[in-house]
PDB file of N, CA and C in Angstrom:
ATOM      1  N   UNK C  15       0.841  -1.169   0.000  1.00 94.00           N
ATOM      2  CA  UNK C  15       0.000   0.000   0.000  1.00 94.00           C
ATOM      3  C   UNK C  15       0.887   1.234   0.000  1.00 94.00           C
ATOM      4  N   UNK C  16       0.616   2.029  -0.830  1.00 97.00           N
ATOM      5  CA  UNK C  16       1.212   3.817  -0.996  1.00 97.00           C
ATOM      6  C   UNK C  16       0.354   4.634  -0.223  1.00 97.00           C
ATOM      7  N   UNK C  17       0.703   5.519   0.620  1.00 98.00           N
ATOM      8  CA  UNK C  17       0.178   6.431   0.829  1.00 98.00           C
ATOM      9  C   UNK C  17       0.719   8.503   0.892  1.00 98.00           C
ATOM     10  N   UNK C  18      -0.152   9.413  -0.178  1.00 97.00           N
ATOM     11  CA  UNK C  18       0.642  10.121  -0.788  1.00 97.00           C
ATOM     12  C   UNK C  18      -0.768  10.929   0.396  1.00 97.00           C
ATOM     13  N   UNK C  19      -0.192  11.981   0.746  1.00 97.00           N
ATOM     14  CA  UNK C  19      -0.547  13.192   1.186  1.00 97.00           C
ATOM     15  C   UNK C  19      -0.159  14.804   0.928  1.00 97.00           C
ATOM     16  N   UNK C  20      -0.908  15.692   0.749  1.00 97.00           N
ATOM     17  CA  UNK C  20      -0.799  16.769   0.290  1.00 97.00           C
ATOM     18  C   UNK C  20      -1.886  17.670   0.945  1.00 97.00           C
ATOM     19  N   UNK C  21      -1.116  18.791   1.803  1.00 96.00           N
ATOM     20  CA  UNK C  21      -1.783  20.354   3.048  1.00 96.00           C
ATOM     21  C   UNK C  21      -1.991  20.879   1.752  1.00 96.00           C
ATOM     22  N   UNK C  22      -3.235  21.263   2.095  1.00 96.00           N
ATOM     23  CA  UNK C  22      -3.556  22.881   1.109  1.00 96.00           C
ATOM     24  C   UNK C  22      -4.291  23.661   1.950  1.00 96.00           C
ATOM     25  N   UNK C  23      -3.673  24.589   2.877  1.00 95.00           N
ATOM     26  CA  UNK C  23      -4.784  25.240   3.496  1.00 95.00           C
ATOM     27  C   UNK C  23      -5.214  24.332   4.957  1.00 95.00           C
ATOM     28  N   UNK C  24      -6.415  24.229   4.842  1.00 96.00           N
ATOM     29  CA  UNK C  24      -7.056  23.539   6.054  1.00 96.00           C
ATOM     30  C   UNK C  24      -7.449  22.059   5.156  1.00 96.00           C
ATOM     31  N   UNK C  25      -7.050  21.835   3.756  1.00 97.00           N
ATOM     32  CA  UNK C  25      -7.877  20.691   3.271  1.00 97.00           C
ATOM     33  C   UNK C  25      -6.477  19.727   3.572  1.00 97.00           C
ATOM     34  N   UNK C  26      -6.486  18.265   3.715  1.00 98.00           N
ATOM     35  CA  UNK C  26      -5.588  17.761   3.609  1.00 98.00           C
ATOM     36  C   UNK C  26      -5.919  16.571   2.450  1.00 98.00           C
ATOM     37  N   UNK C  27      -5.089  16.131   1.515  1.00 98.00           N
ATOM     38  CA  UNK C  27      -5.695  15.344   0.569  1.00 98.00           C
ATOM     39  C   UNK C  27      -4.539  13.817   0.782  1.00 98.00           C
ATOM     40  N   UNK C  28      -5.518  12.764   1.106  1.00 98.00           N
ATOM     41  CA  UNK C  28      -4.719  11.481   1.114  1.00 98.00           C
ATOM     42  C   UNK C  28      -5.027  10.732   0.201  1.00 98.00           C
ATOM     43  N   UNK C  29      -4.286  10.299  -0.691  1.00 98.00           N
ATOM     44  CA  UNK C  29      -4.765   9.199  -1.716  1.00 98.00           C
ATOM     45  C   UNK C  29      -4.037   7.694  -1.496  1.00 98.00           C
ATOM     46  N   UNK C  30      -4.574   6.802  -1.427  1.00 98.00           N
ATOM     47  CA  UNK C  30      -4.323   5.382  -1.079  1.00 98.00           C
ATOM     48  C   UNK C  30      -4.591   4.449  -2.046  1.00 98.00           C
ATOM     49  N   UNK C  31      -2.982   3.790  -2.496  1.00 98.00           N
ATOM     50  CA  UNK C  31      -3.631   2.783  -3.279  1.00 98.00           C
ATOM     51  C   UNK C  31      -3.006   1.398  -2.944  1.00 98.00           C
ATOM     52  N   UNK C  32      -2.996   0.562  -3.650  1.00 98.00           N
ATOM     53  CA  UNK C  32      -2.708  -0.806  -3.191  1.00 98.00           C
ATOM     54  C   UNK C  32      -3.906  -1.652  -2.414  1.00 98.00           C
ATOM     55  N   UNK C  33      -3.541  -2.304  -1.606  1.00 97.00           N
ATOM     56  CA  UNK C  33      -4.547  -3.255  -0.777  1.00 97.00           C
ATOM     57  C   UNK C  33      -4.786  -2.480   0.735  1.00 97.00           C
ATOM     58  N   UNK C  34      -5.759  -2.405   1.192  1.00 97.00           N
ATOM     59  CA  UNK C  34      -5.479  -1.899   2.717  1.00 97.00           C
ATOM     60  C   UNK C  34      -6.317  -3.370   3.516  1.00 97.00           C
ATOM     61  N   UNK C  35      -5.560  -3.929   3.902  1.00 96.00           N
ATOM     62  CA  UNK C  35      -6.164  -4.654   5.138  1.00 96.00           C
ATOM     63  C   UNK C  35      -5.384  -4.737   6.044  1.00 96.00           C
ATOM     64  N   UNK C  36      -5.180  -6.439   6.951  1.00 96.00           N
ATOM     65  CA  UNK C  36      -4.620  -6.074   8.230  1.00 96.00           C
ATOM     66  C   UNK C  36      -3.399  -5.436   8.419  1.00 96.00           C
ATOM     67  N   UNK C  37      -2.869  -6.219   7.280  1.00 97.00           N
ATOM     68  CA  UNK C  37      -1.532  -5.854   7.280  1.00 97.00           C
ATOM     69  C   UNK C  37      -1.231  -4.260   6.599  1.00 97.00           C
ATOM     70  N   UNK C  38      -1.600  -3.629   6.406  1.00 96.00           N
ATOM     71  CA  UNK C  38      -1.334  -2.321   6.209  1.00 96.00           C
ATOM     72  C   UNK C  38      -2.084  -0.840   6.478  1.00 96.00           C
ATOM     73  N   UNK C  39      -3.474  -1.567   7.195  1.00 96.00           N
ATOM     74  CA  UNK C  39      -4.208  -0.452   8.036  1.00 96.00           C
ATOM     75  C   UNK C  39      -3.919   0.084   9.119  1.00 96.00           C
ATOM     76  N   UNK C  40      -2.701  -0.195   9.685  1.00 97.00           N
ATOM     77  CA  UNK C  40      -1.838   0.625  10.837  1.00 97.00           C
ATOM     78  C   UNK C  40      -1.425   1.825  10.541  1.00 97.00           C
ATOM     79  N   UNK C  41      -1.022   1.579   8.682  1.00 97.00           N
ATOM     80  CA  UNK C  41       0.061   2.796   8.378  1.00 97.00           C
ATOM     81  C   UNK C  41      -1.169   3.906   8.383  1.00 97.00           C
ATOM     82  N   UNK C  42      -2.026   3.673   7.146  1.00 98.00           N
ATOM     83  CA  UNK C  42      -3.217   4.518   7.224  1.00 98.00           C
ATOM     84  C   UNK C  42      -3.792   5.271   8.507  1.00 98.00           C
ATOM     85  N   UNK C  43      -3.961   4.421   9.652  1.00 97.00           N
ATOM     86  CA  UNK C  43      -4.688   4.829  10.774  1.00 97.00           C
ATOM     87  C   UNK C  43      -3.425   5.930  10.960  1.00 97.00           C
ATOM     88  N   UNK C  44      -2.354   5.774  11.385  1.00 97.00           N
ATOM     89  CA  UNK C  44      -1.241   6.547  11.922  1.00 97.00           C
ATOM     90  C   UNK C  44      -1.491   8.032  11.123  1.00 97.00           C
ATOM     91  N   UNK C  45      -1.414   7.927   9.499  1.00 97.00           N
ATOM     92  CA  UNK C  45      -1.455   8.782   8.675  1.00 97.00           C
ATOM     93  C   UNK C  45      -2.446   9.839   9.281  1.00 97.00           C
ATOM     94  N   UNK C  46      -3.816   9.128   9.146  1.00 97.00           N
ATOM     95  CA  UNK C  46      -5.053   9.859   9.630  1.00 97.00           C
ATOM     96  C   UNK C  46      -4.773  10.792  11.004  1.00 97.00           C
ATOM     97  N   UNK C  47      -4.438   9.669  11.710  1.00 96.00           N
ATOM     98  CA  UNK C  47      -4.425  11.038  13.452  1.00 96.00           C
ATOM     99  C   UNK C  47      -3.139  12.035  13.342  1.00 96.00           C
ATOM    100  N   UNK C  48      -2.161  11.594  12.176  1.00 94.00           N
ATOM    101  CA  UNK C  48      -1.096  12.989  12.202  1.00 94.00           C
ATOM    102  C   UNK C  48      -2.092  14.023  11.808  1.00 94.00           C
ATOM    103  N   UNK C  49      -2.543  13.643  10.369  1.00 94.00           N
ATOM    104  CA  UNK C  49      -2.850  14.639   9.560  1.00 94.00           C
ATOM    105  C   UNK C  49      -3.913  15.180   9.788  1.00 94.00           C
ATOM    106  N   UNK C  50      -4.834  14.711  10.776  1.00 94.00           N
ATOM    107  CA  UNK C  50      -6.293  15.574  11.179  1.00 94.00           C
ATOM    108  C   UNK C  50      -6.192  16.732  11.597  1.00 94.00           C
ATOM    109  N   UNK C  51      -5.084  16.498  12.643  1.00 88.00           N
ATOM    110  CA  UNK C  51      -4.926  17.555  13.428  1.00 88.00           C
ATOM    111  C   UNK C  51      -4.407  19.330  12.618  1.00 88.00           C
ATOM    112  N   UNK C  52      -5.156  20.562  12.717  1.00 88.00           N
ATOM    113  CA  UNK C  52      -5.570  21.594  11.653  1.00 88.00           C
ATOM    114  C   UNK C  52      -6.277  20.962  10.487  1.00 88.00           C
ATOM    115  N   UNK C  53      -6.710  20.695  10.231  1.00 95.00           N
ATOM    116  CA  UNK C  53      -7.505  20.227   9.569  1.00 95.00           C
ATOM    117  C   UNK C  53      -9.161  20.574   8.974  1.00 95.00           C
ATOM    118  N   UNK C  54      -9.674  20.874   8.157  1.00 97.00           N
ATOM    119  CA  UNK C  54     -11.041  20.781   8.557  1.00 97.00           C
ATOM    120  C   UNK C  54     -12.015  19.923   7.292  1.00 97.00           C
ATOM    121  N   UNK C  55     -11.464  19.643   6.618  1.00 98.00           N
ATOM    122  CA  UNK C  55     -11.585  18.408   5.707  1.00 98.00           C
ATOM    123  C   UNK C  55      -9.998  17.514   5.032  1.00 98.00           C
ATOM    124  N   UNK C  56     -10.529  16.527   4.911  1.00 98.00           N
ATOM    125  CA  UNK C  56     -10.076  15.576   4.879  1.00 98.00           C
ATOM    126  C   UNK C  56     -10.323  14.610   3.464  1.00 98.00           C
ATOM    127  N   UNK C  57      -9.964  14.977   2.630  1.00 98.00           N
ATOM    128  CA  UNK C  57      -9.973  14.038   1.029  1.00 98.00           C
ATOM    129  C   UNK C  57      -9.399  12.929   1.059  1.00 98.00           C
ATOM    130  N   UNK C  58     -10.059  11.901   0.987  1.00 98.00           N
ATOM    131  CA  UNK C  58      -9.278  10.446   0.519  1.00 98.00           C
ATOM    132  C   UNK C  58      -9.266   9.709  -0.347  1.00 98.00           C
ATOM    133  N   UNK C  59      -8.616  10.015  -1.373  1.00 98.00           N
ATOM    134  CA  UNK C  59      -8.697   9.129  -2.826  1.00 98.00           C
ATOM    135  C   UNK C  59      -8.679   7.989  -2.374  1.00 98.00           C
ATOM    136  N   UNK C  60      -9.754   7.071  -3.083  1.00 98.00           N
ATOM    137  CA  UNK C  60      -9.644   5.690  -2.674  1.00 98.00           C
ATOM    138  C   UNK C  60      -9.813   4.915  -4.097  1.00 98.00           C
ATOM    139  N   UNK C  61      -9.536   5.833  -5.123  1.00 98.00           N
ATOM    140  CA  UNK C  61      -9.742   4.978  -6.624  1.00 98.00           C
ATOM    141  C   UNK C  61      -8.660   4.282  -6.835  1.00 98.00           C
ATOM    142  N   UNK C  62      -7.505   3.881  -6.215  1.00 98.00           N
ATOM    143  CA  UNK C  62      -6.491   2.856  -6.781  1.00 98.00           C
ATOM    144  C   UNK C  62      -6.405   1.706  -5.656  1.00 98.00           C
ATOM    145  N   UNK C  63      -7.512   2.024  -4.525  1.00 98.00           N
ATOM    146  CA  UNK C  63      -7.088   1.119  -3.880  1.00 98.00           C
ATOM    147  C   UNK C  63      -7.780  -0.645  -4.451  1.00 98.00           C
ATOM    148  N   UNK C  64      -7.211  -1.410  -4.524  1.00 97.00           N
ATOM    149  CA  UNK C  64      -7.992  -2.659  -5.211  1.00 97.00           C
ATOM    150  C   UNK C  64      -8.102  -3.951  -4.185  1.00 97.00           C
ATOM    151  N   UNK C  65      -8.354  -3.667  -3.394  1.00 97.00           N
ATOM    152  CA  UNK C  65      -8.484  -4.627  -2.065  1.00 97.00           C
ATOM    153  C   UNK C  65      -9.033  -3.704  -0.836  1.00 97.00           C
ATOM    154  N   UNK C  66     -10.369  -4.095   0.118  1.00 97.00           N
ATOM    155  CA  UNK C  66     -10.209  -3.284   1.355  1.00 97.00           C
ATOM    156  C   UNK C  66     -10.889  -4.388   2.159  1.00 97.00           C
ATOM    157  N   UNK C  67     -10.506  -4.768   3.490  1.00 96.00           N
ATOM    158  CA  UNK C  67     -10.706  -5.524   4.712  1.00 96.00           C
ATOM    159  C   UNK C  67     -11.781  -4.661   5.314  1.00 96.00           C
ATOM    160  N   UNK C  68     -12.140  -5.346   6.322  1.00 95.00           N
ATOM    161  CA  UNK C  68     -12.994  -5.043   7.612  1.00 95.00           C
ATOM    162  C   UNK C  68     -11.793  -4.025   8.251  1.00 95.00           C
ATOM    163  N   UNK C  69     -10.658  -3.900   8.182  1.00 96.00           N
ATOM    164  CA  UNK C  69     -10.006  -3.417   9.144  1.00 96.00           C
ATOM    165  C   UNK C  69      -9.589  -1.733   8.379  1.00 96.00           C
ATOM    166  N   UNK C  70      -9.895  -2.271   7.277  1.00 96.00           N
ATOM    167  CA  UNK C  70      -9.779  -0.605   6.407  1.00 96.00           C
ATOM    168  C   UNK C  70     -10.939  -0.128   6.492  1.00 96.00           C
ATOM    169  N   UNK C  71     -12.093  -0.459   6.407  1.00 96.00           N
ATOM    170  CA  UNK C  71     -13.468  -0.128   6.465  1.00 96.00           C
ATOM    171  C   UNK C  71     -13.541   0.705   7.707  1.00 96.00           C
ATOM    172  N   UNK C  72     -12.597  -0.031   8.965  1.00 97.00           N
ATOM    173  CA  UNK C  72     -12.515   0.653  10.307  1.00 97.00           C
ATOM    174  C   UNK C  72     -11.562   2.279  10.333  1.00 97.00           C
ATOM    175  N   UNK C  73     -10.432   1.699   9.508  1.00 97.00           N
ATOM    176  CA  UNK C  73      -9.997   3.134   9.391  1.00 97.00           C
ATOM    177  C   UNK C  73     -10.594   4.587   8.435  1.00 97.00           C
ATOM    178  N   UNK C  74     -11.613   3.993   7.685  1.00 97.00           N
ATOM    179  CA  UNK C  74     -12.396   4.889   7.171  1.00 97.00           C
ATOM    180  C   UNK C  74     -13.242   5.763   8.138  1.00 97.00           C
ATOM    181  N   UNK C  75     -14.111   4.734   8.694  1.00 97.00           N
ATOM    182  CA  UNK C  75     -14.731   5.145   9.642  1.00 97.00           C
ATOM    183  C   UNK C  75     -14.029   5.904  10.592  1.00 97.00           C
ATOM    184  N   UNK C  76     -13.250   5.665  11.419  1.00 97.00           N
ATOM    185  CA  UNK C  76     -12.361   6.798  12.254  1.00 97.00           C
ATOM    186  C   UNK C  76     -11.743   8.140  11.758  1.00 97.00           C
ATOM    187  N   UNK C  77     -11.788   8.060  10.675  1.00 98.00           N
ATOM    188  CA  UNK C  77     -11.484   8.961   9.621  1.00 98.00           C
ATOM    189  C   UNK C  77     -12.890  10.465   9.986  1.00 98.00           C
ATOM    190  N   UNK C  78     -13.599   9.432   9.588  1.00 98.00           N
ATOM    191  CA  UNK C  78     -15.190  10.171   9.491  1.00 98.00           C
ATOM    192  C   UNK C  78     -15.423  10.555  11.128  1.00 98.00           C
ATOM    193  N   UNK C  79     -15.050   9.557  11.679  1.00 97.00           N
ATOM    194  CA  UNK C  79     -15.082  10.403  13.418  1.00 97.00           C
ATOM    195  C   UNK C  79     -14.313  11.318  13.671  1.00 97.00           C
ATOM    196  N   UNK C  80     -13.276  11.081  13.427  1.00 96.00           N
ATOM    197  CA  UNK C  80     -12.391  12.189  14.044  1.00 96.00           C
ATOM    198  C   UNK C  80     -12.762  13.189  13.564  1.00 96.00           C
ATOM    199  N   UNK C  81     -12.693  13.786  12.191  1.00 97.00           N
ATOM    200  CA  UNK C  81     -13.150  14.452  11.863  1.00 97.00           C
ATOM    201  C   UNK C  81     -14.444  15.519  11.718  1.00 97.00           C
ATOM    202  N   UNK C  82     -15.212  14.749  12.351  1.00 95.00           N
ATOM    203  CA  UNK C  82     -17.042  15.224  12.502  1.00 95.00           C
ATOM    204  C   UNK C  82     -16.835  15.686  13.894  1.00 95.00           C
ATOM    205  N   UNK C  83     -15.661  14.866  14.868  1.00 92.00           N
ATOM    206  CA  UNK C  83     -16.084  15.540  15.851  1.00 92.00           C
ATOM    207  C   UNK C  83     -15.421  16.601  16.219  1.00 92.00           C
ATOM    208  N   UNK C  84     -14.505  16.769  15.264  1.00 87.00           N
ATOM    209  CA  UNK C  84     -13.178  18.122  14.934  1.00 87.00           C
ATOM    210  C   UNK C  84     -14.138  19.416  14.706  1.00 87.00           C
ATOM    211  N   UNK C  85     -15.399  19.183  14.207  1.00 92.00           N
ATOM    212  CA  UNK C  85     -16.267  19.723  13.544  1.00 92.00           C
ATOM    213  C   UNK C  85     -16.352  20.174  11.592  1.00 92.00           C
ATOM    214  N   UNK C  86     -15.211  19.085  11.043  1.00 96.00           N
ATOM    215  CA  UNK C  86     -14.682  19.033  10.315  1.00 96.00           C
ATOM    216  C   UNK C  86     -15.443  17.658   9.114  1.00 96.00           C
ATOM    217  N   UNK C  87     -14.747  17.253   8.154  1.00 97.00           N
ATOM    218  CA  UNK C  87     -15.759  16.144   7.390  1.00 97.00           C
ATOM    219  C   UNK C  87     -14.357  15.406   6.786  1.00 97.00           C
ATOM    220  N   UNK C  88     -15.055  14.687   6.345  1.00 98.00           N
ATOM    221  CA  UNK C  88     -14.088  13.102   5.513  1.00 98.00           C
ATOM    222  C   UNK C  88     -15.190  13.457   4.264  1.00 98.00           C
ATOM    223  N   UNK C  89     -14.133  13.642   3.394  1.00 98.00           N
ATOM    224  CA  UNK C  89     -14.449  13.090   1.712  1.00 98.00           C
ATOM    225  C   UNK C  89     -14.152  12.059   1.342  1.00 98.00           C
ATOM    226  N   UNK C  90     -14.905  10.714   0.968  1.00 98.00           N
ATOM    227  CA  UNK C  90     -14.168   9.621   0.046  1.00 98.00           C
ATOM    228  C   UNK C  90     -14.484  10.324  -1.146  1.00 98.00           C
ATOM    229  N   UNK C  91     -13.224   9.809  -1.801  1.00 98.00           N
ATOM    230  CA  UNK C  91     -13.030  10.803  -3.509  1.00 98.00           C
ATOM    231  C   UNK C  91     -12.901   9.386  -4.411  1.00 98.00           C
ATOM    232  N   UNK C  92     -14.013   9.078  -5.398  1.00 97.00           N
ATOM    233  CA  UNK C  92     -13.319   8.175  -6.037  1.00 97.00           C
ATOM    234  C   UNK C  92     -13.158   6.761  -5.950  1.00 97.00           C
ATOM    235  N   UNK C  93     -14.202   6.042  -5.009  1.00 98.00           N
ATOM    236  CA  UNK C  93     -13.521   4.588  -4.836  1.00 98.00           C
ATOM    237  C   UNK C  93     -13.943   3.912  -5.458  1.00 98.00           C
ATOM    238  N   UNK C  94     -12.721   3.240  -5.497  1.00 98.00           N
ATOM    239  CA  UNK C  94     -12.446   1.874  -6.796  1.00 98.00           C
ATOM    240  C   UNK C  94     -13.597   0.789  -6.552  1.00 98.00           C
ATOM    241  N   UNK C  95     -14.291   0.210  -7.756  1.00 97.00           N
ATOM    242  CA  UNK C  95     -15.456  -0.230  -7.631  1.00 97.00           C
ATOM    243  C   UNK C  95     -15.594  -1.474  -6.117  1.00 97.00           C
ATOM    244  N   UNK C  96     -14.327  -2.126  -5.768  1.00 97.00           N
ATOM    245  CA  UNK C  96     -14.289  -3.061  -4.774  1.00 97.00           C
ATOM    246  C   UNK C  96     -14.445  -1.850  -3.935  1.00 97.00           C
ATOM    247  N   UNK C  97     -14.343  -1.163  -3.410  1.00 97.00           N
ATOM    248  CA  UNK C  97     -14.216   0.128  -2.503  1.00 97.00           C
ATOM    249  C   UNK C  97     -15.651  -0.076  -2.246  1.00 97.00           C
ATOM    250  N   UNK C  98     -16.134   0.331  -3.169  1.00 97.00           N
ATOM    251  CA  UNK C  98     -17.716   0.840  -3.466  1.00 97.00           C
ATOM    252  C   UNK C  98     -18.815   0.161  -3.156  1.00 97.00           C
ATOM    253  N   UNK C  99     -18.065  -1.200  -3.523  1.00 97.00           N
ATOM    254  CA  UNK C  99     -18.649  -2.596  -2.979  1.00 97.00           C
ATOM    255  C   UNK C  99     -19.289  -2.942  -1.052  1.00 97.00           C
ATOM    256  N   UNK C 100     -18.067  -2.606  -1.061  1.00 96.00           N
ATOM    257  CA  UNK C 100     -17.859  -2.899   0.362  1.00 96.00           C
ATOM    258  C   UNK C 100     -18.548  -1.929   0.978  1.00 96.00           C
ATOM    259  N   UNK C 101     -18.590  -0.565   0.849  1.00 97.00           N
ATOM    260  CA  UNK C 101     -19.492   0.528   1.532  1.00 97.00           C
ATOM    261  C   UNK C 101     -20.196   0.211   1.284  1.00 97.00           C
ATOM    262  N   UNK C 102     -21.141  -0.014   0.032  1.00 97.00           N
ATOM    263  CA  UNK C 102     -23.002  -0.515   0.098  1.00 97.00           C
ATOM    264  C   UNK C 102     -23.112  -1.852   0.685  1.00 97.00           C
ATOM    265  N   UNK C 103     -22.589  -2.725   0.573  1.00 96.00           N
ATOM    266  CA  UNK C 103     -22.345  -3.732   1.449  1.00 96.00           C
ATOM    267  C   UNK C 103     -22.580  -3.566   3.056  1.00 96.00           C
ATOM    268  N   UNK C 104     -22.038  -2.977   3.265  1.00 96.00           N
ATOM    269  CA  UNK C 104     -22.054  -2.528   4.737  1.00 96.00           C
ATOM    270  C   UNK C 104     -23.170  -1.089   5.614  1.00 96.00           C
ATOM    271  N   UNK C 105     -23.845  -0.537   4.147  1.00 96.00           N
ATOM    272  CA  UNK C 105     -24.279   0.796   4.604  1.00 96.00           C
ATOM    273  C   UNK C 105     -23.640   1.787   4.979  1.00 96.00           C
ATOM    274  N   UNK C 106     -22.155   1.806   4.610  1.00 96.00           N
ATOM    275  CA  UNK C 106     -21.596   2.792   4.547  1.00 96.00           C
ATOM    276  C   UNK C 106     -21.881   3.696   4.279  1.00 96.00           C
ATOM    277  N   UNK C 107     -22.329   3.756   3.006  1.00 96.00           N
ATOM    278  CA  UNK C 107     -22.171   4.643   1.748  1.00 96.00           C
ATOM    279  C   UNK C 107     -23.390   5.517   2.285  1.00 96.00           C
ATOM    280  N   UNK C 108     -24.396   5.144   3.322  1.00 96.00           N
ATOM    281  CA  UNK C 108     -25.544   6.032   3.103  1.00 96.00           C
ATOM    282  C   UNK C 108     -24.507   7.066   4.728  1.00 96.00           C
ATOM    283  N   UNK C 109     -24.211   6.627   5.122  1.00 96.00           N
ATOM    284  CA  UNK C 109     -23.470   7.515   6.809  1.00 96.00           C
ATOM    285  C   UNK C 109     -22.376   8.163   5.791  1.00 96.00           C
ATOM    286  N   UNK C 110     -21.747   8.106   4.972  1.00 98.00           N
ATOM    287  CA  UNK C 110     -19.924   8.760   4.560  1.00 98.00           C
ATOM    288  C   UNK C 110     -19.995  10.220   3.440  1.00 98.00           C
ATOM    289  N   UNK C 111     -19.952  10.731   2.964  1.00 97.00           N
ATOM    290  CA  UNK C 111     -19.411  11.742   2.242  1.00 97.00           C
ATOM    291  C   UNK C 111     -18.962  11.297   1.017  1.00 97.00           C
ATOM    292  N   UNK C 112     -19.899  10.673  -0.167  1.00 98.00           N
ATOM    293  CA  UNK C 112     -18.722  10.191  -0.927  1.00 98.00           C
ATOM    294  C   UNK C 112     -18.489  11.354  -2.426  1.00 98.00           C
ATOM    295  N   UNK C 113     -17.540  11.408  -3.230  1.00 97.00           N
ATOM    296  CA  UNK C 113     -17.632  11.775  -3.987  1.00 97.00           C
ATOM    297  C   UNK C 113     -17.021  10.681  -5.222  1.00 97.00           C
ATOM    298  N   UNK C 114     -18.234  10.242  -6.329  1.00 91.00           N
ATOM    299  CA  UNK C 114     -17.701   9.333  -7.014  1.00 91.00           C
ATOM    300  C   UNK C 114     -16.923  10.136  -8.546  1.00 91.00           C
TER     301      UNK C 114
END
């Protein structure tokens, strides 16, 4: 898994690709609580990612917490149709911010 980040302002933009599950949803989570902080949205390209676990699904979600309760938001930007899968799958997609 890659993970590329870019400050503009108060937006922070993370794009993730590769696989995120057990084995690499640590890095992500870590990413997230640096980069929240100033913050007041939060972009996450998720169109290259081509694999996501229960355990990435979790770091999405914390994503979307931290942030909401920052008083701030999570954008998903983009996710790759397995992405997409998995949020309607789960009812994600109707609780998240997405932008396809």
């Amino acid at each position: 898994m890659d993970i590329n980040k870019n400050k503009v302002g108060d937006t922070i933009n993370i794009a993730v690709s590769g696989r995120l599950d057990t084995n690499t949803a640590p890095q992500l989570e870590a990413v997230i609580k640096e980069c929240a902080a100033g913050s007041r949205i939060m972009n996450m390209d998720l169109s290259a990612v081509e694999y996501m676990s229960s355990t990435g699904l979790r770091d999405i979600l914390l994503a979307h917490k931290i942030m909401g309760g920052a008083g701030g938001k999570l954008v998903v930007k983009k996710p790759s149709d397995f992405v997409m899968q998995v949020l309607e799958a789960t009812s994600m997609d109707k609780l998240l911010n997405i932008e396809k």
